PDB file of C-alpha atoms in Angstrom:
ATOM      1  CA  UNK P 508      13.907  20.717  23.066  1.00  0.00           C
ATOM      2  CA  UNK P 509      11.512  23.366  22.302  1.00  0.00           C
ATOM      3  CA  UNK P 510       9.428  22.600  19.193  1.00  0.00           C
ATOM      4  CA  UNK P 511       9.287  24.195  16.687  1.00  0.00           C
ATOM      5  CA  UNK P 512       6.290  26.870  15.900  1.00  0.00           C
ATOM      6  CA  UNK P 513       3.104  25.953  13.210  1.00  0.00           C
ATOM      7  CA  UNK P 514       3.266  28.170  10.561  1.00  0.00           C
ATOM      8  CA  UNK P 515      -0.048  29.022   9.138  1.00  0.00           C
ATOM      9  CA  UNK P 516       0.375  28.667   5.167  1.00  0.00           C
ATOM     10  CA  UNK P 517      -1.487  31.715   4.442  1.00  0.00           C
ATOM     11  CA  UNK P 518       0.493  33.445   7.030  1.00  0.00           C
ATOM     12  CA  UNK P 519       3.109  31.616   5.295  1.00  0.00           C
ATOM     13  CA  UNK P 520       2.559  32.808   1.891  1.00  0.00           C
ATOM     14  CA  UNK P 521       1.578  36.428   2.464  1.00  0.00           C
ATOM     15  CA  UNK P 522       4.540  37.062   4.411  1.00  0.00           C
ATOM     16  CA  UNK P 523       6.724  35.817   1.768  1.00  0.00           C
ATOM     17  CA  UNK P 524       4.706  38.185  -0.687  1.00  0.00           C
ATOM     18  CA  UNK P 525       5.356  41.088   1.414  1.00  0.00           C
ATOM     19  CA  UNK P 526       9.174  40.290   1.509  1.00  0.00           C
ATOM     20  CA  UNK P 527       9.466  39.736  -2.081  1.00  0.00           C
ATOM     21  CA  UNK P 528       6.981  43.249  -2.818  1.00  0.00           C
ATOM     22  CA  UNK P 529       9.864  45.188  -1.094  1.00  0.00           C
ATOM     23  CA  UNK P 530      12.723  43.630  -3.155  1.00  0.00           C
ATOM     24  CA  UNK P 531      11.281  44.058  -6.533  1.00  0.00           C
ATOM     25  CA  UNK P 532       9.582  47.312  -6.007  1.00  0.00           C
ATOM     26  CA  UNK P 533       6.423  49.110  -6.367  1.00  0.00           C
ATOM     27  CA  UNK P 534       6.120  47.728 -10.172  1.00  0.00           C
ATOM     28  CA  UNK P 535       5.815  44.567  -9.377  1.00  0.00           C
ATOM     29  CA  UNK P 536       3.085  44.695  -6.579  1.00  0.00           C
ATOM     30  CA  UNK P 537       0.090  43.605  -9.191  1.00  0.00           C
ATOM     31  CA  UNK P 538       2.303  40.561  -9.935  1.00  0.00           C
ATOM     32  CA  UNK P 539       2.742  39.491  -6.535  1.00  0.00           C
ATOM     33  CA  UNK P 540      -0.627  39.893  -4.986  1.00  0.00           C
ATOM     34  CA  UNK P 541      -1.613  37.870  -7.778  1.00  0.00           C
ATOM     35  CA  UNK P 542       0.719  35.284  -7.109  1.00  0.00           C
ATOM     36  CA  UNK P 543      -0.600  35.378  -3.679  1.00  0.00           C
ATOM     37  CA  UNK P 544      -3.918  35.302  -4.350  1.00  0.00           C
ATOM     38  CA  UNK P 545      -3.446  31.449  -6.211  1.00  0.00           C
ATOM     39  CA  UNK P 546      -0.654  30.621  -3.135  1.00  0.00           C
ATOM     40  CA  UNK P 547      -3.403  31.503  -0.689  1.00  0.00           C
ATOM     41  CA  UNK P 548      -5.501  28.202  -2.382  1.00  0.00           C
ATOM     42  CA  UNK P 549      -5.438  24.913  -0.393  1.00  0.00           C
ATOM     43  CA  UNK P 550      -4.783  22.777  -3.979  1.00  0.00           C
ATOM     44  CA  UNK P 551      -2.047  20.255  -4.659  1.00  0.00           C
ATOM     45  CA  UNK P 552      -0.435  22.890  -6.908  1.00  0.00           C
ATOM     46  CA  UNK P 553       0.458  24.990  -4.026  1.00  0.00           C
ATOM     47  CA  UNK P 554       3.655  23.802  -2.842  1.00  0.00           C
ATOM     48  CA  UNK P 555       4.146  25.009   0.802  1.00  0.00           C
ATOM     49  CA  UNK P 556       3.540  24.918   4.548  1.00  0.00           C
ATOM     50  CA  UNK P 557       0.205  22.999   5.175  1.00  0.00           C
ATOM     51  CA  UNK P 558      -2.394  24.043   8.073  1.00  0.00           C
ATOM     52  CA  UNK P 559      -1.829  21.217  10.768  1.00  0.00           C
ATOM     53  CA  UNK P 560       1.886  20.292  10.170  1.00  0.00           C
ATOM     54  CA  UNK P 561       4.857  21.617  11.162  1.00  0.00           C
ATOM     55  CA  UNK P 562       6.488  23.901   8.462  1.00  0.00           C
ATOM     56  CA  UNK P 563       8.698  21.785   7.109  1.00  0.00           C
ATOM     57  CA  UNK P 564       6.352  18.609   7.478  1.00  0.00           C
ATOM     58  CA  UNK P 565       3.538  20.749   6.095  1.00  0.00           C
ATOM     59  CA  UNK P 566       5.872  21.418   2.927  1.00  0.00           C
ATOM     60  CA  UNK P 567       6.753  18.039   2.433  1.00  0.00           C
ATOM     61  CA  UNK P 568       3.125  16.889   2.888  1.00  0.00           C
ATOM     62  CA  UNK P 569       2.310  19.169  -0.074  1.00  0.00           C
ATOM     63  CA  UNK P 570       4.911  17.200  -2.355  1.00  0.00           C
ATOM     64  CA  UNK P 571       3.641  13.963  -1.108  1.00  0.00           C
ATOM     65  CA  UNK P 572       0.119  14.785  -1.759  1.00  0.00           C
ATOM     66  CA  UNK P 573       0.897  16.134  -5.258  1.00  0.00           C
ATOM     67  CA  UNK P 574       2.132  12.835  -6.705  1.00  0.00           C
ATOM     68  CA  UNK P 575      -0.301  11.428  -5.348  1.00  0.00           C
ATOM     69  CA  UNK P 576      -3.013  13.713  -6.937  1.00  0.00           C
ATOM     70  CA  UNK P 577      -0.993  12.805 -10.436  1.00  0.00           C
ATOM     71  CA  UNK P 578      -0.720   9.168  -9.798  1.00  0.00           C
ATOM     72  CA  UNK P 579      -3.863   8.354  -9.264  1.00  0.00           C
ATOM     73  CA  UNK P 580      -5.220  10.440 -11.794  1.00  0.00           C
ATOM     74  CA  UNK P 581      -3.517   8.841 -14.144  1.00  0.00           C
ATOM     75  CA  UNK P 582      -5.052   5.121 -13.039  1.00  0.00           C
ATOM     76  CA  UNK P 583      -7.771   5.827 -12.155  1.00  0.00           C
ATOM     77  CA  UNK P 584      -9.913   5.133 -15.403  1.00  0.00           C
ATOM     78  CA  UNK P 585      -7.849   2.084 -16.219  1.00  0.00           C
ATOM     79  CA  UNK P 586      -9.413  -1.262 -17.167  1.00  0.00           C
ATOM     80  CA  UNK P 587      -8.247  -4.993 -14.954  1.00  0.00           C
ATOM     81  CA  UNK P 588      -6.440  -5.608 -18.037  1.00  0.00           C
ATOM     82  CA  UNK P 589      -4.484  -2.546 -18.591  1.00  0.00           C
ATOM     83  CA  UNK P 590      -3.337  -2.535 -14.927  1.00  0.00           C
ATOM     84  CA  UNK P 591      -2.368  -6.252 -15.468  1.00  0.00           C
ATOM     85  CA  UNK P 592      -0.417  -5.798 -18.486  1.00  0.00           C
ATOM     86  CA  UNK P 593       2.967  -6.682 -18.932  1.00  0.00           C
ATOM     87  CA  UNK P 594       4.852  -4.917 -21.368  1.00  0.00           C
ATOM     88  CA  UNK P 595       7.589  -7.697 -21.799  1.00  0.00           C
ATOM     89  CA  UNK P 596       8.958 -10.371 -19.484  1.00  0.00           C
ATOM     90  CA  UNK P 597      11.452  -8.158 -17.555  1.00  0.00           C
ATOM     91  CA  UNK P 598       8.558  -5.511 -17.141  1.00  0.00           C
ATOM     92  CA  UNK P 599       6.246  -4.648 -14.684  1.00  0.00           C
ATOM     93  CA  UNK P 600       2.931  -4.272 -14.709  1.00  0.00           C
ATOM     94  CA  UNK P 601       1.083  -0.633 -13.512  1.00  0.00           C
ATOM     95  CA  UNK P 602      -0.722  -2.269 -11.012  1.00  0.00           C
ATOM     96  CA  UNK P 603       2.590  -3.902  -9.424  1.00  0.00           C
ATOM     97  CA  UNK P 604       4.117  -0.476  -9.415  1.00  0.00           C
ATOM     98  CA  UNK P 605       0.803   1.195  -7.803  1.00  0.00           C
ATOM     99  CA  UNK P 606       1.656  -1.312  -4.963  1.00  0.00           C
ATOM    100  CA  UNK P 607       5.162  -0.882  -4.355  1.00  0.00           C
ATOM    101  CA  UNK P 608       4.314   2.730  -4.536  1.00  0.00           C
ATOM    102  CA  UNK P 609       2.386   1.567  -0.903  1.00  0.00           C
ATOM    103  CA  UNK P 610       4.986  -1.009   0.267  1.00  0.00           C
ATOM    104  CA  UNK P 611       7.690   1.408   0.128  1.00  0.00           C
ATOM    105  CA  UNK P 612       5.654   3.965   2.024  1.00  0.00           C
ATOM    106  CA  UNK P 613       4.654   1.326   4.363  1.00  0.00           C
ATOM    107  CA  UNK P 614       8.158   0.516   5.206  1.00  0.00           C
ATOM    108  CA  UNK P 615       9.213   3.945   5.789  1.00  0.00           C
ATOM    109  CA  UNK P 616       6.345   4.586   8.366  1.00  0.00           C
ATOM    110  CA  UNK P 617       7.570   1.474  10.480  1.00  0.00           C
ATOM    111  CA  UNK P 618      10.902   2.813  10.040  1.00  0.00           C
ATOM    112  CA  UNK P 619      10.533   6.649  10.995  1.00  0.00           C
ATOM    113  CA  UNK P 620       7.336   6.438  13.291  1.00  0.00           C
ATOM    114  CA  UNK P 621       8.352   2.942  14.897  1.00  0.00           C
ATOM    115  CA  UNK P 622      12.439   2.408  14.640  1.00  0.00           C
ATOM    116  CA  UNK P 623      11.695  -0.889  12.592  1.00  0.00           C
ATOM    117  CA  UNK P 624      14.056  -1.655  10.196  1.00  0.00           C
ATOM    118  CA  UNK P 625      11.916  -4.320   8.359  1.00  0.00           C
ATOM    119  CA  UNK P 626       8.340  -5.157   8.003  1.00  0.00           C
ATOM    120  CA  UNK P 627       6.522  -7.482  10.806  1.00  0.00           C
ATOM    121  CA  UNK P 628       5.061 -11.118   9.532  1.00  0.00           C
ATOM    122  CA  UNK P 629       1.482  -9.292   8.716  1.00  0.00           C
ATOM    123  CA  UNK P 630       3.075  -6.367   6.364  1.00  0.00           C
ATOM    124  CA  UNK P 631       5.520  -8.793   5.021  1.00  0.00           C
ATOM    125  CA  UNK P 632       1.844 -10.957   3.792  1.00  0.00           C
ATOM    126  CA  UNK P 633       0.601  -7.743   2.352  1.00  0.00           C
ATOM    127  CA  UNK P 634       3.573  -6.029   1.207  1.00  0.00           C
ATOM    128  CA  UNK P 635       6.124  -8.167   0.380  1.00  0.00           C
ATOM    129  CA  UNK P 636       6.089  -9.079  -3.366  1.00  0.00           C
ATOM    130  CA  UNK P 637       5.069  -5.594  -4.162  1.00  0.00           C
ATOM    131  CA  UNK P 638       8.104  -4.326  -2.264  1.00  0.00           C
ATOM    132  CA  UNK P 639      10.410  -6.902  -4.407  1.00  0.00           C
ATOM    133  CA  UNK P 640       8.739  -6.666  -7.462  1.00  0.00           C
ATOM    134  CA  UNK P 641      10.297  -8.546  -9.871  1.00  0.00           C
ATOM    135  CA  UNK P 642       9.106 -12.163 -10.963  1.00  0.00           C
ATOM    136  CA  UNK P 643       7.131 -12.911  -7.636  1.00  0.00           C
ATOM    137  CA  UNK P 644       5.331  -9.122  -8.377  1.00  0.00           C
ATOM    138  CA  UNK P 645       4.194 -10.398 -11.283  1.00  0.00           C
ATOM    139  CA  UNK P 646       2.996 -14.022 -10.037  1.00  0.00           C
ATOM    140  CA  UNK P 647       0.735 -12.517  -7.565  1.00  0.00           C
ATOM    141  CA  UNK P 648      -0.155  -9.209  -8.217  1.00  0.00           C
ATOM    142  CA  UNK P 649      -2.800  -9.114 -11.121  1.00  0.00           C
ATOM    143  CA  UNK P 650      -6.474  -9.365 -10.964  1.00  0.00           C
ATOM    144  CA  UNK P 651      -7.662  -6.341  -9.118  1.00  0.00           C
ATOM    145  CA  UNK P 652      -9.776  -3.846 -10.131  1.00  0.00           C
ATOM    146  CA  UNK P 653      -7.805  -0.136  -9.828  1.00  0.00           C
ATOM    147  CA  UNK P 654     -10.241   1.306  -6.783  1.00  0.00           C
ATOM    148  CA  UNK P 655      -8.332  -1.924  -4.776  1.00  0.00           C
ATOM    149  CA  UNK P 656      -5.046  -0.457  -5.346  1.00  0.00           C
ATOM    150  CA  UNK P 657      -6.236   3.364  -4.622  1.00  0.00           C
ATOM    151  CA  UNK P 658      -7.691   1.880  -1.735  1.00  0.00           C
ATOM    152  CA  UNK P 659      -4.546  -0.091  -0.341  1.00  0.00           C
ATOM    153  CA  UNK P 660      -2.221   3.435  -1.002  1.00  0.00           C
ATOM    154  CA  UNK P 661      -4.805   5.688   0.347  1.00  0.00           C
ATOM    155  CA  UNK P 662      -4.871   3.732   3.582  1.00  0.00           C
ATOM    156  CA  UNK P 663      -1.427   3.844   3.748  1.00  0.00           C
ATOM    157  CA  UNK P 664      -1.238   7.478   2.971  1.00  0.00           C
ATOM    158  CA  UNK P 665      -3.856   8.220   5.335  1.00  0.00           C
ATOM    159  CA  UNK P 666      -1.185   6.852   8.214  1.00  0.00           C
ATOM    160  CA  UNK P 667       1.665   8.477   7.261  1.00  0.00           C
ATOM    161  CA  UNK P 668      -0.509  11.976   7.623  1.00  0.00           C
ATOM    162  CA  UNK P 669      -2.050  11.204  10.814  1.00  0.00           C
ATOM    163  CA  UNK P 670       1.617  10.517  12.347  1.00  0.00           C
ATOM    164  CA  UNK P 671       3.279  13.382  10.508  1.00  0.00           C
ATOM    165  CA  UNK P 672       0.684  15.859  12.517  1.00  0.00           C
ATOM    166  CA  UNK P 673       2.152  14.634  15.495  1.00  0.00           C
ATOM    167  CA  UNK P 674       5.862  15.776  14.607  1.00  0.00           C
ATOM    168  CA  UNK P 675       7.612  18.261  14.460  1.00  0.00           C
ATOM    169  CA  UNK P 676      10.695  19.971  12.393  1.00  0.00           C
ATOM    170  CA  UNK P 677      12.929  18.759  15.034  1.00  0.00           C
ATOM    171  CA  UNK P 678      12.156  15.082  14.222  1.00  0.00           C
ATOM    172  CA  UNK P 679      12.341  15.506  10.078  1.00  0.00           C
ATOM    173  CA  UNK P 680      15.746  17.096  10.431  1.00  0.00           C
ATOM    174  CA  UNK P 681      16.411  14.586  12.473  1.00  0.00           C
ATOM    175  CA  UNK P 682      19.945  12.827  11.608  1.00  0.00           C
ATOM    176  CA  UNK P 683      19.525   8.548  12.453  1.00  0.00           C
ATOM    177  CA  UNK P 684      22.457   7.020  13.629  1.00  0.00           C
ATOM    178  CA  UNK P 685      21.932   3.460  12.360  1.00  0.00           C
ATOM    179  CA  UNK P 686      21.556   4.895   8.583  1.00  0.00           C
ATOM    180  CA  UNK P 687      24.425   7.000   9.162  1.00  0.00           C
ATOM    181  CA  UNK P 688      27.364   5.091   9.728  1.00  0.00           C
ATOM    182  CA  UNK P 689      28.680   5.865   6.069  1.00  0.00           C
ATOM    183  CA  UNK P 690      27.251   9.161   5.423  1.00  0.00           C
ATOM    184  CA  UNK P 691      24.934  11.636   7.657  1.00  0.00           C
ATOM    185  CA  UNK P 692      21.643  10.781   6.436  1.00  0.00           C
ATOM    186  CA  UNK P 693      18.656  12.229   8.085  1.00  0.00           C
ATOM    187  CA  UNK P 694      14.879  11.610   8.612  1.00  0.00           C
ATOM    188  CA  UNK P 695      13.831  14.179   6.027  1.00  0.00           C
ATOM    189  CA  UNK P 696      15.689  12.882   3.266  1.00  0.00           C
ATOM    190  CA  UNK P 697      13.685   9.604   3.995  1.00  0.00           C
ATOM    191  CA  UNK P 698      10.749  10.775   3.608  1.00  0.00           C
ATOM    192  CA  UNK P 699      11.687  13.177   0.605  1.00  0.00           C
ATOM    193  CA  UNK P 700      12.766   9.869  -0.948  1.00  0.00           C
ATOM    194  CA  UNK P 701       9.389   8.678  -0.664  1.00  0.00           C
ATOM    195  CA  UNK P 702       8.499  11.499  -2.541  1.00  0.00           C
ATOM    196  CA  UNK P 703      11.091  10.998  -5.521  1.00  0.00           C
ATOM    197  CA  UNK P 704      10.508   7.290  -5.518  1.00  0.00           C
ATOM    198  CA  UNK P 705       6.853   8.189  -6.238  1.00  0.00           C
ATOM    199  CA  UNK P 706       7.989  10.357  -9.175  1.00  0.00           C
ATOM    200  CA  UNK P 707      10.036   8.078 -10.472  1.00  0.00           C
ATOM    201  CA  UNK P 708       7.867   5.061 -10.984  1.00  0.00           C
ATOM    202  CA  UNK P 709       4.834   8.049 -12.154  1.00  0.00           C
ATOM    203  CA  UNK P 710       6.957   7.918 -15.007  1.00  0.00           C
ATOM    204  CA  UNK P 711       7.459   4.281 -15.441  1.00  0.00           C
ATOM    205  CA  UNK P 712       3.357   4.025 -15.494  1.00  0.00           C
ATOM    206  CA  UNK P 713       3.121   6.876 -17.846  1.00  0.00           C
ATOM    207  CA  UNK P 714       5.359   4.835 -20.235  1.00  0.00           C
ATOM    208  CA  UNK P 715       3.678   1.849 -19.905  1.00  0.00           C
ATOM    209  CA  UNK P 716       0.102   3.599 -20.343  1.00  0.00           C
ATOM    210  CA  UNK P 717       1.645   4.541 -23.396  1.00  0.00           C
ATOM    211  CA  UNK P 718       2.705   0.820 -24.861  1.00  0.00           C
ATOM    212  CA  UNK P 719      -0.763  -0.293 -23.824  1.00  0.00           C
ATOM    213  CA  UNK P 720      -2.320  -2.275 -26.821  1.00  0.00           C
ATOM    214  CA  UNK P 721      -4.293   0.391 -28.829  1.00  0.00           C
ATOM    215  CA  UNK P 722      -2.808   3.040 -26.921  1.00  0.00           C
ATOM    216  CA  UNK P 723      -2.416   6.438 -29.228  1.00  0.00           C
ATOM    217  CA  UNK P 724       1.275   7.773 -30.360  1.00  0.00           C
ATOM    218  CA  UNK P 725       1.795  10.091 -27.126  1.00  0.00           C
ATOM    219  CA  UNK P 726       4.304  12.953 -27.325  1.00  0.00           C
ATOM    220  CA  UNK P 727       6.789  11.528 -24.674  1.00  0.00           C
TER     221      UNK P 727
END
């Protein structure tokens, strides 16, 4: 199967600038070189084919890369103590979710790079309670400082891009028959899952930020 061609996200961009200049006329051509001016910009609030990746790997990598960007700028000033604590006795703490934020990343890689459908005995040691959360989370992890959590995601992270460089569209859109016995389900949503699961718990630790003692009334 041929694969599918790299899309330089400048390229990328400025074509889709040129198509849009021709549908909305001559009076909007100030607005759009503008907006292709800030698209041209390799920052995590440029959503988009990345250089390196396939088009719609580089895309997805932009998402990915974005929550992380918000995640850990939301921890990363955070005391032992705020990171270990626990809102009530059903609740997590932050620095349980930063880790299942990695354990759910790590199990997708050994799922979509390596056709695993579990963790092996040495992941399972690292990963395991911060994949379950839940009462054995919060037995064992506590007492780290918050650059040992960036550290264990970032390493993570930094796997997942090194394999994504070496696929292609082909593979993301990729449908897997042992996941889709009930329903078509596909390699991209995976991974785009990674991505909303990331949201999601960004929210959870923006909540819990906010219940932290001597925390100021927030907005939310």
């Amino acid at each position: 199967m041929k694969p599918v061609q790299q899309v330089n996200r400048r390229k990328f961009f400025k074509t889709t600038a040129s198509v849009a200049t021709s549908l909305i006329g001559f009076s909007g051509l100030n607005q759009v070189a503008y907006a292709n001016e800030i698209a041209s910009d390799e920052s995590v609030f440029v959503i988009g084919p990345l250089e390196g990746y396939s088009p719609q790997i580089g895309t997805l990598v932009s998402m990915l890369n974005y929550n992380r960007h918000t995640i850990i700028s939301m921890v990363k000033s955070m005391s032992m103590q705020q990171l270990d604590y626990q809102h009530d006795a059903h609740a997590n703490t932050i620095g349980a979710l930063i880790m299942h934020l990695g354990a759910t990343e790590k199990f997708y890689q050994a799922n979509t790079f390596e056709g695993r459908q579990d963790y092996n005995d040495e992941e399972k040691k690292m990963w395991g309670a911060a994949m379950k959360l839940g009462d054995e989370g919060r037995k064992n992890i506590k007492g780290k400082e918050v650059q040992y959590y960036i550290d264990a995601i970032t390493e993570v992270r930094q796997k997942t891009l090194a394999e994504l460089k070496k696929k292609d569209d082909n593979w993301l859109l990729a449908v897997d028959p042992e996941w889709s016995k009930e329903r078509p389900l596909n390699t991209y949503w995976k991974w785009f899952h990674v991505c909303e699961h990331e949201a999601n718990h960004r929210g959870q630790i923006a909540f819990l930020r906010s219940r932290l003692p001597g925390a100021k009334p927030g907005n939310d």
